[in-house]
Coordinates of C-alpha atoms in Angstrom, one line a residue:
Chain A
X123 CA 111.8 99.6 72.9
X124 CA 109.3 97.9 70.6
X125 CA 107.8 100.1 67.8
X126 CA 104.1 100.5 68.4
X127 CA 102.4 100.5 65.0
X128 CA 99.1 102.4 64.8
X129 CA 98.8 104.1 61.4
X130 CA 97.9 102.7 57.9
X131 CA 101.3 103.9 56.7
X132 CA 103.1 101.9 59.4
X133 CA 101.1 98.8 58.7
X134 CA 101.9 99.1 54.9
X135 CA 105.6 99.5 55.6
X136 CA 105.5 96.4 57.8
X137 CA 103.8 94.2 55.2
X138 CA 106.2 95.4 52.5
X139 CA 109.3 94.4 54.6
X140 CA 108.5 90.7 54.8
X141 CA 107.8 87.8 52.5
X142 CA 107.1 85.1 55.1
X143 CA 104.8 85.4 58.0
X144 CA 104.9 82.9 60.8
X145 CA 101.8 83.0 62.9
X146 CA 101.0 81.7 66.4
X147 CA 97.3 80.7 66.5
X148 CA 95.7 80.9 70.0
X149 CA 95.6 84.5 71.0
X150 CA 96.5 85.7 67.6
X151 CA 94.1 84.2 65.1
X152 CA 91.5 83.2 67.6
X153 CA 90.7 83.0 71.3
X154 CA 89.1 79.7 72.1
X155 CA 86.3 79.4 69.5
X156 CA 86.1 83.1 68.6
X157 CA 88.1 84.3 65.6
X158 CA 89.9 87.7 66.2
X159 CA 87.9 90.3 64.3
X160 CA 89.4 91.0 60.9
X161 CA 92.0 88.2 60.9
X162 CA 90.4 86.2 58.1
X163 CA 90.5 89.3 55.8
X164 CA 94.1 90.0 56.8
X165 CA 95.3 86.5 56.0
X166 CA 93.5 86.6 52.6
X167 CA 95.1 89.9 51.9
X168 CA 98.6 88.5 52.7
X169 CA 98.0 85.5 50.3
X170 CA 96.8 87.9 47.6
X171 CA 100.1 89.8 48.0
X172 CA 101.9 86.4 47.5
X173 CA 103.2 86.3 51.0
X174 CA 104.0 82.9 52.5
X175 CA 101.9 82.2 55.6
X176 CA 102.9 79.5 58.1
X177 CA 101.1 78.6 61.3
X178 CA 103.2 77.6 64.3
X179 CA 101.3 76.4 67.4
X180 CA 102.5 75.0 70.7
X181 CA 99.1 73.4 71.2
X182 CA 100.2 69.8 71.5
X183 CA 96.7 68.4 72.1
X184 CA 96.1 68.4 68.3
X185 CA 97.9 66.7 65.4
X186 CA 98.4 68.7 62.2
X187 CA 95.3 67.0 60.8
X188 CA 93.3 68.0 63.8
X189 CA 94.6 71.5 63.5
X190 CA 93.6 71.7 59.9
X191 CA 90.1 70.8 61.1
X192 CA 90.2 73.6 63.6
X193 CA 91.2 76.1 60.8
X194 CA 88.3 74.8 58.6
X195 CA 85.9 75.2 61.5
X196 CA 87.0 78.7 62.2
X197 CA 86.8 79.6 58.5
X198 CA 90.6 80.4 58.3
X199 CA 92.2 79.1 55.1
X200 CA 95.3 76.8 55.7
X201 CA 96.8 73.7 54.2
X202 CA 98.3 70.9 56.3
X203 CA 101.8 71.8 55.0
X204 CA 101.5 75.3 56.4
X205 CA 100.7 74.0 59.9
X206 CA 103.4 73.2 62.5
X207 CA 102.5 72.0 65.9
X208 CA 104.6 71.0 69.0
X209 CA 103.1 67.5 68.9
X210 CA 104.5 67.0 65.3
X211 CA 107.8 68.6 66.3
X212 CA 108.1 66.3 69.3
X213 CA 107.5 63.2 67.2
X214 CA 110.1 64.4 64.7
X215 CA 112.6 65.1 67.5
X216 CA 112.1 61.6 68.9
X217 CA 112.5 59.9 65.5
X218 CA 115.3 62.0 64.0
X219 CA 117.3 63.3 67.0
X220 CA 116.8 60.7 69.7
X221 CA 116.6 58.0 67.0
X222 CA 114.6 55.8 69.3
X223 CA 115.0 52.1 68.4
X224 CA 111.8 50.4 67.1
X225 CA 111.7 48.3 70.3
X226 CA 111.5 51.5 72.5
X227 CA 108.4 53.2 73.7
X228 CA 107.3 56.6 74.8
X229 CA 105.2 57.1 77.9
X230 CA 102.8 59.9 76.9
X231 CA 101.0 62.5 79.1
X232 CA 98.8 64.0 76.4
X233 CA 95.8 63.8 74.1
X234 CA 95.0 61.7 71.0
X235 CA 96.5 64.4 68.7
X236 CA 99.9 63.9 70.2
X237 CA 99.6 60.1 70.0
X238 CA 98.6 60.5 66.3
X239 CA 101.7 62.4 65.5
X240 CA 103.8 59.7 67.2
X241 CA 102.0 57.1 65.2
X242 CA 102.8 59.0 62.0
X243 CA 106.5 58.8 62.8
X244 CA 106.2 55.1 63.7
X245 CA 107.0 55.6 67.4
X246 CA 105.5 53.1 69.9
X247 CA 103.8 54.7 72.9
X248 CA 101.8 53.9 76.0
X249 CA 99.8 56.0 78.5
X250 CA 98.0 59.0 76.8
X251 CA 94.4 58.0 76.0
X252 CA 94.7 54.4 77.4
X253 CA 91.6 54.0 79.6
X254 CA 93.7 52.3 82.3
X255 CA 95.6 55.6 82.7
X256 CA 92.5 57.8 82.5
X257 CA 91.2 57.2 86.0
X258 CA 90.8 58.8 89.4
X259 CA 91.3 55.5 91.1
X260 CA 94.2 55.3 93.6
X261 CA 97.6 54.5 92.1
X262 CA 99.4 51.6 94.0
X263 CA 103.1 51.6 93.4
X264 CA 103.7 48.2 95.0
X265 CA 101.6 46.5 92.3
X266 CA 102.8 48.7 89.4
X267 CA 104.8 46.8 86.8
X268 CA 107.0 49.1 84.7
X269 CA 107.2 48.6 80.9
X270 CA 110.9 48.1 80.6
X271 CA 110.8 49.3 77.0
X272 CA 109.9 52.9 77.9
X273 CA 112.9 55.2 77.4
X274 CA 111.1 58.5 76.9
X275 CA 108.5 60.4 78.9
X276 CA 106.7 63.0 76.7
X277 CA 104.4 65.5 78.4
X278 CA 101.9 67.8 76.6
X279 CA 98.7 69.4 77.5
X280 CA 96.4 66.6 78.9
X281 CA 92.9 67.6 79.9
X282 CA 92.5 64.2 81.6
X283 CA 95.6 64.7 83.7
X284 CA 95.4 62.6 87.0
X285 CA 97.6 61.2 89.7
X286 CA 98.0 57.8 88.0
X287 CA 99.6 59.5 84.9
X288 CA 101.9 61.5 87.1
X289 CA 102.9 58.5 89.2
X290 CA 103.7 56.3 86.2
X291 CA 105.6 59.0 84.3
X292 CA 107.6 59.7 87.6
X293 CA 108.6 56.0 87.9
X294 CA 109.8 56.0 84.3
X295 CA 111.8 59.2 84.8
X296 CA 113.4 57.8 88.0
X297 CA 114.3 54.7 86.0
X298 CA 116.2 57.0 83.6
X299 CA 113.8 57.9 80.8
X300 CA 114.5 61.0 78.7
X301 CA 112.2 63.9 79.9
X302 CA 110.6 65.8 77.0
X303 CA 107.9 68.4 77.1
X304 CA 106.0 69.4 74.0
X305 CA 106.0 73.1 75.2
X306 CA 106.4 75.2 78.2
X307 CA 103.4 77.5 78.0
X308 CA 102.2 78.0 81.5
X309 CA 98.7 79.0 80.4
X310 CA 96.6 79.0 77.3
X311 CA 93.7 81.2 76.2
X312 CA 90.2 79.9 75.9
X313 CA 86.8 81.6 75.6
X314 CA 86.5 83.6 78.8
X315 CA 90.1 83.7 79.9
X316 CA 93.1 81.6 80.6
X317 CA 93.6 78.0 81.8
X318 CA 96.7 76.2 83.1
X319 CA 98.8 75.1 80.2
X320 CA 101.1 72.2 79.3
X321 CA 104.1 73.9 80.8
X322 CA 102.3 74.2 84.2
X323 CA 101.1 70.6 84.1
X324 CA 104.5 69.3 83.3
X325 CA 106.0 71.1 86.2
X326 CA 104.7 68.5 88.6
X327 CA 107.3 66.1 87.2
X328 CA 110.0 68.7 86.9
X329 CA 109.5 69.6 90.6
X330 CA 109.3 65.9 91.8
X331 CA 112.4 65.0 89.8
X332 CA 114.3 68.2 90.4
X333 CA 115.1 68.5 86.7
X334 CA 113.6 70.5 83.9
X335 CA 112.4 68.7 80.7
X336 CA 113.8 69.4 77.3
X337 CA 111.0 71.5 75.7
X338 CA 110.4 70.9 71.9
X339 CA 107.9 73.7 71.0
X340 CA 108.4 77.4 70.8
X341 CA 110.8 79.0 71.8
X342 CA 112.9 75.8 71.2
X343 CA 115.1 75.2 68.2
X344 CA 113.4 72.0 67.2
X345 CA 110.3 73.7 66.1
X346 CA 112.2 76.1 63.8
X347 CA 114.2 73.1 62.4
X348 CA 111.0 71.4 61.5
X349 CA 109.7 74.4 59.6
X350 CA 113.1 74.9 57.8
X351 CA 113.0 71.3 56.7
X352 CA 109.8 71.9 54.8
X353 CA 109.9 75.6 53.8
X354 CA 112.7 77.8 52.6
X355 CA 112.6 81.4 53.7
X356 CA 114.9 84.3 54.1
X357 CA 115.1 85.1 57.9
X358 CA 115.8 88.8 57.0
X359 CA 112.4 88.9 55.3
X360 CA 110.4 86.8 57.8
X361 CA 108.2 88.0 60.6
X362 CA 107.1 85.9 63.6
X363 CA 103.7 87.1 64.9
X364 CA 102.6 86.0 68.4
X365 CA 100.8 87.0 71.6
X366 CA 103.3 85.6 74.1
X367 CA 106.7 87.0 74.8
X368 CA 108.5 83.9 76.4
X369 CA 107.4 81.6 73.6
X370 CA 106.4 83.3 70.3
X371 CA 108.6 86.4 70.5
X372 CA 111.6 84.5 71.9
X373 CA 111.1 81.9 69.3
X374 CA 111.4 84.5 66.5
X375 CA 114.5 86.0 68.2
X376 CA 116.1 82.6 68.6
X377 CA 115.4 81.9 65.0
X378 CA 116.9 85.2 63.7
X379 CA 113.6 86.5 62.3
X380 CA 111.8 89.8 63.1
X381 CA 109.0 89.7 65.7
X382 CA 105.5 91.3 66.0
X383 CA 103.6 91.1 69.3
X384 CA 99.8 91.3 69.2
X385 CA 97.8 92.3 72.3
X386 CA 94.8 90.0 71.7
X387 CA 96.3 87.2 73.8
X388 CA 98.0 86.7 77.1
X389 CA 100.3 89.7 77.2
X390 CA 99.1 92.7 79.1
X391 CA 100.4 96.3 78.7
X392 CA 102.0 96.0 82.2
X393 CA 104.0 92.9 81.2
X394 CA 105.0 94.5 77.9
X395 CA 106.4 97.5 79.7
X396 CA 108.6 95.4 82.0
X397 CA 109.7 92.6 79.7
X398 CA 113.3 91.9 78.8
X399 CA 112.1 90.0 75.7
X400 CA 111.4 93.0 73.5
X401 CA 109.6 92.4 70.2
X402 CA 110.5 94.5 67.1
X403 CA 106.9 95.6 66.7
X404 CA 103.6 95.7 68.6
X405 CA 100.1 96.1 67.3
X406 CA 96.8 95.9 69.1
X407 CA 95.4 93.2 66.9
X408 CA 96.4 91.3 63.7
X409 CA 92.9 92.3 62.5
X410 CA 93.9 96.0 62.6
X411 CA 95.9 95.4 59.4
X412 CA 92.6 95.1 57.5
X413 CA 92.6 98.9 57.0
X414 CA 95.1 98.1 54.2
X415 CA 92.4 96.3 52.2
Chain B
X126 CA 129.7 68.2 108.8
X127 CA 127.0 66.1 110.5
X128 CA 128.1 63.7 113.2
X129 CA 127.5 60.1 112.1
X130 CA 126.5 58.1 115.1
X131 CA 127.2 54.4 115.1
X132 CA 128.1 53.2 118.5
X133 CA 125.9 52.4 121.6
X134 CA 127.8 55.1 123.6
X135 CA 127.1 57.7 120.9
X136 CA 123.4 56.7 120.9
X137 CA 123.2 56.9 124.8
X138 CA 124.8 60.4 124.8
X139 CA 122.3 61.6 122.2
X140 CA 119.3 60.4 124.2
X141 CA 120.7 62.0 127.4
X142 CA 121.1 65.4 125.8
X143 CA 117.4 65.8 124.9
X144 CA 114.0 65.8 126.7
X145 CA 111.7 66.4 123.8
X146 CA 111.8 64.5 120.5
X147 CA 109.9 65.8 117.5
X148 CA 109.5 63.0 114.9
X149 CA 108.6 63.1 111.3
X150 CA 106.6 60.0 110.4
X151 CA 106.8 58.8 106.8
X152 CA 110.4 57.7 106.2
X153 CA 111.2 57.8 109.9
X154 CA 108.7 55.7 111.7
X155 CA 107.4 53.8 108.7
X156 CA 107.5 53.7 104.9
X157 CA 104.0 53.2 103.5
X158 CA 102.5 50.4 105.5
X159 CA 105.8 49.0 106.8
X160 CA 107.0 50.1 110.2
X161 CA 110.8 50.7 110.3
X162 CA 112.4 47.8 112.2
X163 CA 112.9 48.6 115.9
X164 CA 111.1 51.9 115.9
X165 CA 108.2 50.7 118.2
X166 CA 110.7 49.5 120.8
X167 CA 112.7 52.8 120.6
X168 CA 109.6 55.0 121.1
X169 CA 108.6 52.8 124.1
X170 CA 112.1 53.2 125.5
X171 CA 111.9 57.0 125.1
X172 CA 108.6 57.1 127.0
X173 CA 110.0 54.9 129.7
X174 CA 112.8 57.5 130.1
X175 CA 110.1 60.2 130.5
X176 CA 111.0 61.9 127.2
X177 CA 108.3 63.9 125.5
X178 CA 107.5 62.6 122.0
X179 CA 105.7 64.7 119.4
X180 CA 104.9 63.7 115.9
X181 CA 105.1 66.3 113.2
X182 CA 103.9 65.3 109.7
X183 CA 103.5 67.2 106.5
X184 CA 101.1 64.6 105.2
X185 CA 98.0 66.8 104.6
X186 CA 95.8 64.1 103.4
X187 CA 95.0 63.1 107.0
X188 CA 93.5 64.9 109.9
X189 CA 95.0 64.4 113.3
X190 CA 92.1 61.9 114.0
X191 CA 92.9 60.0 110.8
X192 CA 96.6 60.1 111.7
X193 CA 95.9 58.6 115.2
X194 CA 94.1 55.8 113.3
X195 CA 97.3 55.3 111.2
X196 CA 99.4 55.1 114.4
X197 CA 97.0 52.6 115.9
X198 CA 97.0 50.5 112.8
X199 CA 100.8 50.5 112.7
X200 CA 101.0 49.6 116.4
X201 CA 102.8 52.8 117.3
X202 CA 101.6 54.4 120.5
X203 CA 100.5 58.1 120.2
X204 CA 97.8 60.4 121.6
X205 CA 95.9 62.9 119.4
X206 CA 97.6 65.7 121.3
X207 CA 101.0 64.5 120.3
X208 CA 100.2 64.6 116.6
X209 CA 100.7 67.7 114.5
X210 CA 99.9 67.7 110.7
X211 CA 100.1 70.3 108.0
X212 CA 96.3 70.0 107.5
X213 CA 95.7 71.0 111.1
X214 CA 98.4 73.8 110.9
X215 CA 96.8 75.1 107.7
X216 CA 93.4 75.3 109.3
X217 CA 94.9 77.1 112.4
X218 CA 96.7 79.5 110.1
X219 CA 93.5 80.4 108.2
X220 CA 91.5 80.9 111.3
X221 CA 94.1 82.7 113.5
X222 CA 96.4 84.5 111.1
X223 CA 94.3 85.2 108.1
X224 CA 91.2 85.6 110.4
X225 CA 88.9 84.6 107.5
X226 CA 85.5 86.1 108.0
X227 CA 82.7 83.5 108.5
X228 CA 81.2 84.5 105.1
X229 CA 84.5 83.6 103.3
X230 CA 85.3 80.3 101.8
X231 CA 88.4 78.2 101.0
X232 CA 88.8 76.4 97.7
X233 CA 90.4 73.1 98.6
X234 CA 92.7 70.9 96.5
X235 CA 93.0 68.0 98.9
X236 CA 91.6 65.0 100.7
X237 CA 88.8 64.6 103.3
X238 CA 91.4 64.8 106.1
X239 CA 92.2 68.4 105.1
X240 CA 88.5 69.2 104.9
X241 CA 87.9 67.8 108.3
X242 CA 90.6 70.0 109.9
X243 CA 89.0 73.0 108.2
X244 CA 85.6 71.9 109.6
X245 CA 87.1 71.7 113.1
X246 CA 88.3 75.3 112.9
X247 CA 84.8 76.4 111.5
X248 CA 86.2 77.3 108.1
X249 CA 83.8 77.1 105.1
X250 CA 85.2 75.3 102.1
X251 CA 84.4 74.1 98.6
X252 CA 86.2 71.8 96.1
X253 CA 88.1 69.0 97.8
X254 CA 86.0 65.9 97.9
X255 CA 83.0 67.4 96.1
X256 CA 82.0 64.9 93.4
X257 CA 81.5 67.8 90.9
X258 CA 85.2 68.5 91.2
X259 CA 86.4 64.9 91.2
X260 CA 85.9 64.3 87.5
X261 CA 87.9 63.7 84.3
X262 CA 85.2 65.5 82.2
X263 CA 86.3 68.6 80.3
X264 CA 86.3 71.9 82.2
X265 CA 84.5 74.7 80.4
X266 CA 85.6 78.1 81.5
X267 CA 82.8 80.0 79.6
X268 CA 80.1 78.3 81.7
X269 CA 82.0 78.3 85.0
X270 CA 80.5 80.4 87.7
X271 CA 82.9 81.6 90.4
X272 CA 81.8 81.4 94.0
X273 CA 82.5 85.1 94.9
X274 CA 83.0 84.1 98.6
X275 CA 86.2 82.2 97.9
X276 CA 89.2 84.2 99.2
X277 CA 91.8 81.4 99.8
X278 CA 93.0 78.6 97.7
X279 CA 94.6 75.8 99.9
X280 CA 96.5 73.0 98.1
X281 CA 97.5 69.8 99.7
X282 CA 98.2 66.3 98.5
X283 CA 95.2 65.2 96.4
X284 CA 95.2 61.7 94.9
X285 CA 92.2 62.7 92.8
X286 CA 93.9 65.7 91.3
X287 CA 92.5 66.6 87.9
X288 CA 92.2 69.4 85.4
X289 CA 88.9 70.7 86.7
X290 CA 90.4 71.3 90.2
X291 CA 93.5 73.0 88.7
X292 CA 91.2 75.2 86.5
X293 CA 88.9 76.3 89.3
X294 CA 91.8 77.0 91.7
X295 CA 93.5 79.0 89.0
X296 CA 90.4 81.2 88.4
X297 CA 90.2 81.9 92.1
X298 CA 93.9 82.8 92.3
X299 CA 93.6 85.1 89.3
X300 CA 90.7 86.8 91.1
X301 CA 93.0 87.5 94.0
X302 CA 92.6 84.6 96.4
X303 CA 95.4 84.0 98.9
X304 CA 97.6 81.1 97.7
X305 CA 98.4 78.6 100.5
X306 CA 100.1 75.2 100.3
X307 CA 99.9 72.7 103.2
X308 CA 103.5 71.7 102.5
X309 CA 106.2 71.8 99.8
X310 CA 107.4 68.1 99.8
X311 CA 108.1 67.3 96.2
X312 CA 107.8 63.6 96.8
X313 CA 106.6 61.2 99.5
X314 CA 107.6 57.6 100.3
X315 CA 105.2 54.7 99.9
X316 CA 105.7 50.9 99.8
X317 CA 108.0 50.4 96.9
X318 CA 109.4 53.9 96.4
X319 CA 108.4 57.5 96.0
X320 CA 105.4 59.2 94.4
X321 CA 105.0 62.9 93.5
X322 CA 104.1 64.9 96.6
X323 CA 101.9 67.8 97.4
X324 CA 104.7 70.3 96.7
X325 CA 104.9 69.0 93.1
X326 CA 101.2 69.0 92.5
X327 CA 100.8 72.5 93.8
X328 CA 103.5 73.6 91.3
X329 CA 101.0 73.6 88.5
X330 CA 99.3 76.6 90.0
X331 CA 102.6 78.2 91.0
X332 CA 103.9 77.9 87.5
X333 CA 100.6 79.0 85.9
X334 CA 100.3 82.1 88.2
X335 CA 104.0 82.9 88.3
X336 CA 103.9 83.1 92.1
X337 CA 104.9 80.7 94.9
X338 CA 102.3 79.7 97.5
X339 CA 102.8 80.4 101.2
X340 CA 103.7 77.0 102.6
X341 CA 102.3 76.1 106.1
X342 CA 104.0 72.8 106.9
X343 CA 107.6 72.0 107.7
X344 CA 110.0 73.9 107.3
X345 CA 107.5 76.8 107.8
X346 CA 107.2 78.7 111.0
X347 CA 103.4 78.1 111.3
X348 CA 103.9 74.4 112.1
X349 CA 106.3 75.2 115.0
X350 CA 103.9 77.9 116.3
X351 CA 101.1 75.3 116.4
X352 CA 103.3 72.9 118.4
X353 CA 104.5 75.6 120.8
X354 CA 100.9 76.6 121.5
X355 CA 100.1 73.2 122.9
X356 CA 103.4 71.9 124.3
X357 CA 106.1 73.7 126.3
X358 CA 109.7 72.6 125.6
X359 CA 113.2 73.9 125.9
X360 CA 114.7 74.3 122.4
X361 CA 118.2 73.6 123.7
X362 CA 117.0 70.1 124.9
X363 CA 114.8 69.3 121.9
X364 CA 115.7 67.1 118.9
X365 CA 113.9 67.1 115.5
X366 CA 114.2 63.7 113.8
X367 CA 113.5 63.5 110.1
X368 CA 114.4 61.9 106.8
X369 CA 114.2 65.0 104.6
X370 CA 116.7 67.8 104.6
X371 CA 114.7 70.6 103.0
X372 CA 111.6 70.0 105.3
X373 CA 112.4 68.2 108.5
X374 CA 116.0 69.2 109.1
X375 CA 115.4 72.8 107.9
X376 CA 112.3 72.9 110.2
X377 CA 114.4 72.0 113.2
X378 CA 117.0 74.6 112.3
X379 CA 114.4 77.3 111.7
X380 CA 112.9 76.4 115.1
X381 CA 116.2 76.6 116.9
X382 CA 116.3 72.9 118.0
X383 CA 118.9 70.2 117.3
X384 CA 118.4 67.9 114.3
X385 CA 118.9 64.2 113.5
X386 CA 118.7 62.8 110.0
X387 CA 117.7 59.2 109.5
X388 CA 118.6 57.4 106.2
X389 CA 115.4 55.3 106.1
X390 CA 113.5 57.8 103.9
X391 CA 114.2 59.9 100.9
X392 CA 117.7 61.2 101.6
X393 CA 120.5 59.3 99.8
X394 CA 124.2 59.3 100.9
X395 CA 125.0 61.3 97.7
X396 CA 122.5 64.0 98.6
X397 CA 123.7 64.1 102.2
X398 CA 127.3 64.6 101.0
X399 CA 126.4 67.7 98.9
X400 CA 123.7 69.4 101.0
X401 CA 123.9 72.9 102.4
X402 CA 121.3 72.0 105.0
X403 CA 123.5 70.1 107.5
X404 CA 121.9 68.1 110.3
X405 CA 123.6 68.0 113.7
X406 CA 123.5 64.1 113.7
X407 CA 122.9 61.3 111.2
X408 CA 122.0 57.7 112.0
X409 CA 121.1 54.9 109.6
X410 CA 117.7 54.2 111.2
X411 CA 115.8 55.3 114.3
X412 CA 115.4 51.6 115.0
X413 CA 119.2 51.4 115.6
X414 CA 118.7 53.1 119.0
X415 CA 117.1 49.9 120.2
X416 CA 120.6 48.6 121.2
X417 CA 120.1 50.8 124.3
X418 CA 117.3 48.6 125.5

C-alpha cells in the first residue's frame, strides 16, 4: 500500500529523506503547455536545499536540446546535463551496446528530435523526416527498393505516422533488422486530455511481426544506465517522481530507488487502487510541496 | 495432423466429399494482382460439377461491388451474391445486432469500400475518406470538437492511416463508443510480399485503450451468420479453403465445416508444423486440383 502524503510534516520528511530527485516531465511538471500549479516554486526550493534534480522523459520526439527549449518556454529551470530523454538513450544504446558499424543505418519512425540525437552519436539513418516517407500516397511494395545497409528499425512517437512508414519499417524487420522502440507509453498527456503514444503506434509493427520491440526508455534499464554514466547518486537517497505506474514507477523500482506517484497525469484513483506496481508514496500534485516554502 | 493431399485420387475424393466451397481470396485465388496458376480452371471445374462456390474475404477496403470488379479484372467468375466481405459483415452487424439508431454515427478508419457498405445499410458515418481526416497536419486536441452522435468506432484497413485518424478515434473510444474491427489479420499479401494488415493498424487503438476490439470478419461468428442468411448449406458437406490459420482455418472450425489450407499465401511450412489450429487438409495450391480436369 502506497503512503498517501497530505500534511506539511509528511512533505518535509519526504524531502529530508532524499538528495536526488528524478522527475518525469509530462503529467508531473506540466500537461501539454500548462505548467502544473506550484511546480516552478517547488523545483526552486529543492535547488535551494542543494538537492540534485534530474529530468527523465520518455518523450522521444525531442532531443535534449529541444527539451531544454521546452523547459525555457515553460519557465522551468534546467540545464542540458540534467535532461535525459528516450531519444538520447536510444542513440546511446545503438552506438554503445549494438555498436552499429559506420556503414550501417537505422530506419527511423520518429521526429527530428530523435534524428538529431542519432546525428549526435554519429549514427546514419533514413526515414523519419524524409519528405519521401511523409506522404499519404499509396505504398507499392513491388517497386520498393530496400536499403541493404539498414540493420535497425527504431520507433518513437511520430505525429506524421503513415502507411508508407509502417510498410518500409515492416520490410526491414522482416529482413532481420533489430527492432527497437524509444519507449512503450501507450498514451501521452496534452492540453485537454490524452493522445495515443509511441508505445501504441509501435504496436502496429509488433502485431504485424508477432514480436515485441526492445524498449529503451523508462521502465527499461538503458535509460538508468545513461543517467548513471553522467551523474553519481546514492539509490537509497534517490526518489523517482512520475505520473505513470508502468513506466515511471516501475523504472524507479527497477533502478532500486524510491518512488513517488503524482495524480496530475494519466493515473486515476481507480487504477491506483488495483495496480500491482505500488509506489512508495503518492501525492496529489508535485506543486503541493510548495507549502514547505 | 492435417492430411497432406498430393495425388489425383486424393484430390478427387476431396471434391466428391463436399457440395459447398467457401474460398478466401488473397493468398488463395490470387496474390496482389497475380492469379494463382490454375485457379480459374479449378473454379470452372467446380461449377461444372454443380458445386456451390462462395467467396469470403476479410479485405475491408472493398465493398462487395468493388470486389466483384476485382474478380472481373482477374478473370475469375463470381456473382455479387457469392461474395462476402468483412466491410459488408460489419455494416450488417451494426444495423442488425447493435441496431444503431438513425441519429447515431460511426467514426470510420477505413477506405471508401467500407463507407459504401455502411451507406448500403443506411448507417451514418464520419471520418474515413473525409479530406479533413486524410492529412499529415498536426492534431490539436484542445480545439477538437467531438461529434456527440458518434457511438461506434469501426476500424478496417486504411492505406491513408495517420495520426489525426488515430487521435479522433481514440477520443470517441474514451467517450464510450463501441470498438469494432472489420478483421484482425495482422498482415496481408500483395505482389512481392506482405504488408501490415488491418489487425495491426487497429492495434494502436487497442493498445492505447487497453481493450481489444470486437472483430467482425473471419474467424468471427458474424461473417458466418451473414453467409448463412443468404445461402443454405450442409456444414458436413462444406469446405472452407484458406491460406491463413488464425482467420480462415479457425473460421471454418468455428463454423463447423471442414477446412483446407493452401500454401500459396502467408502460412509457411514451419508455421504449419507448430500450429495448434490444425486444418483437415493441406494442399500446395488450389491450382493443383486442375489435374482432375
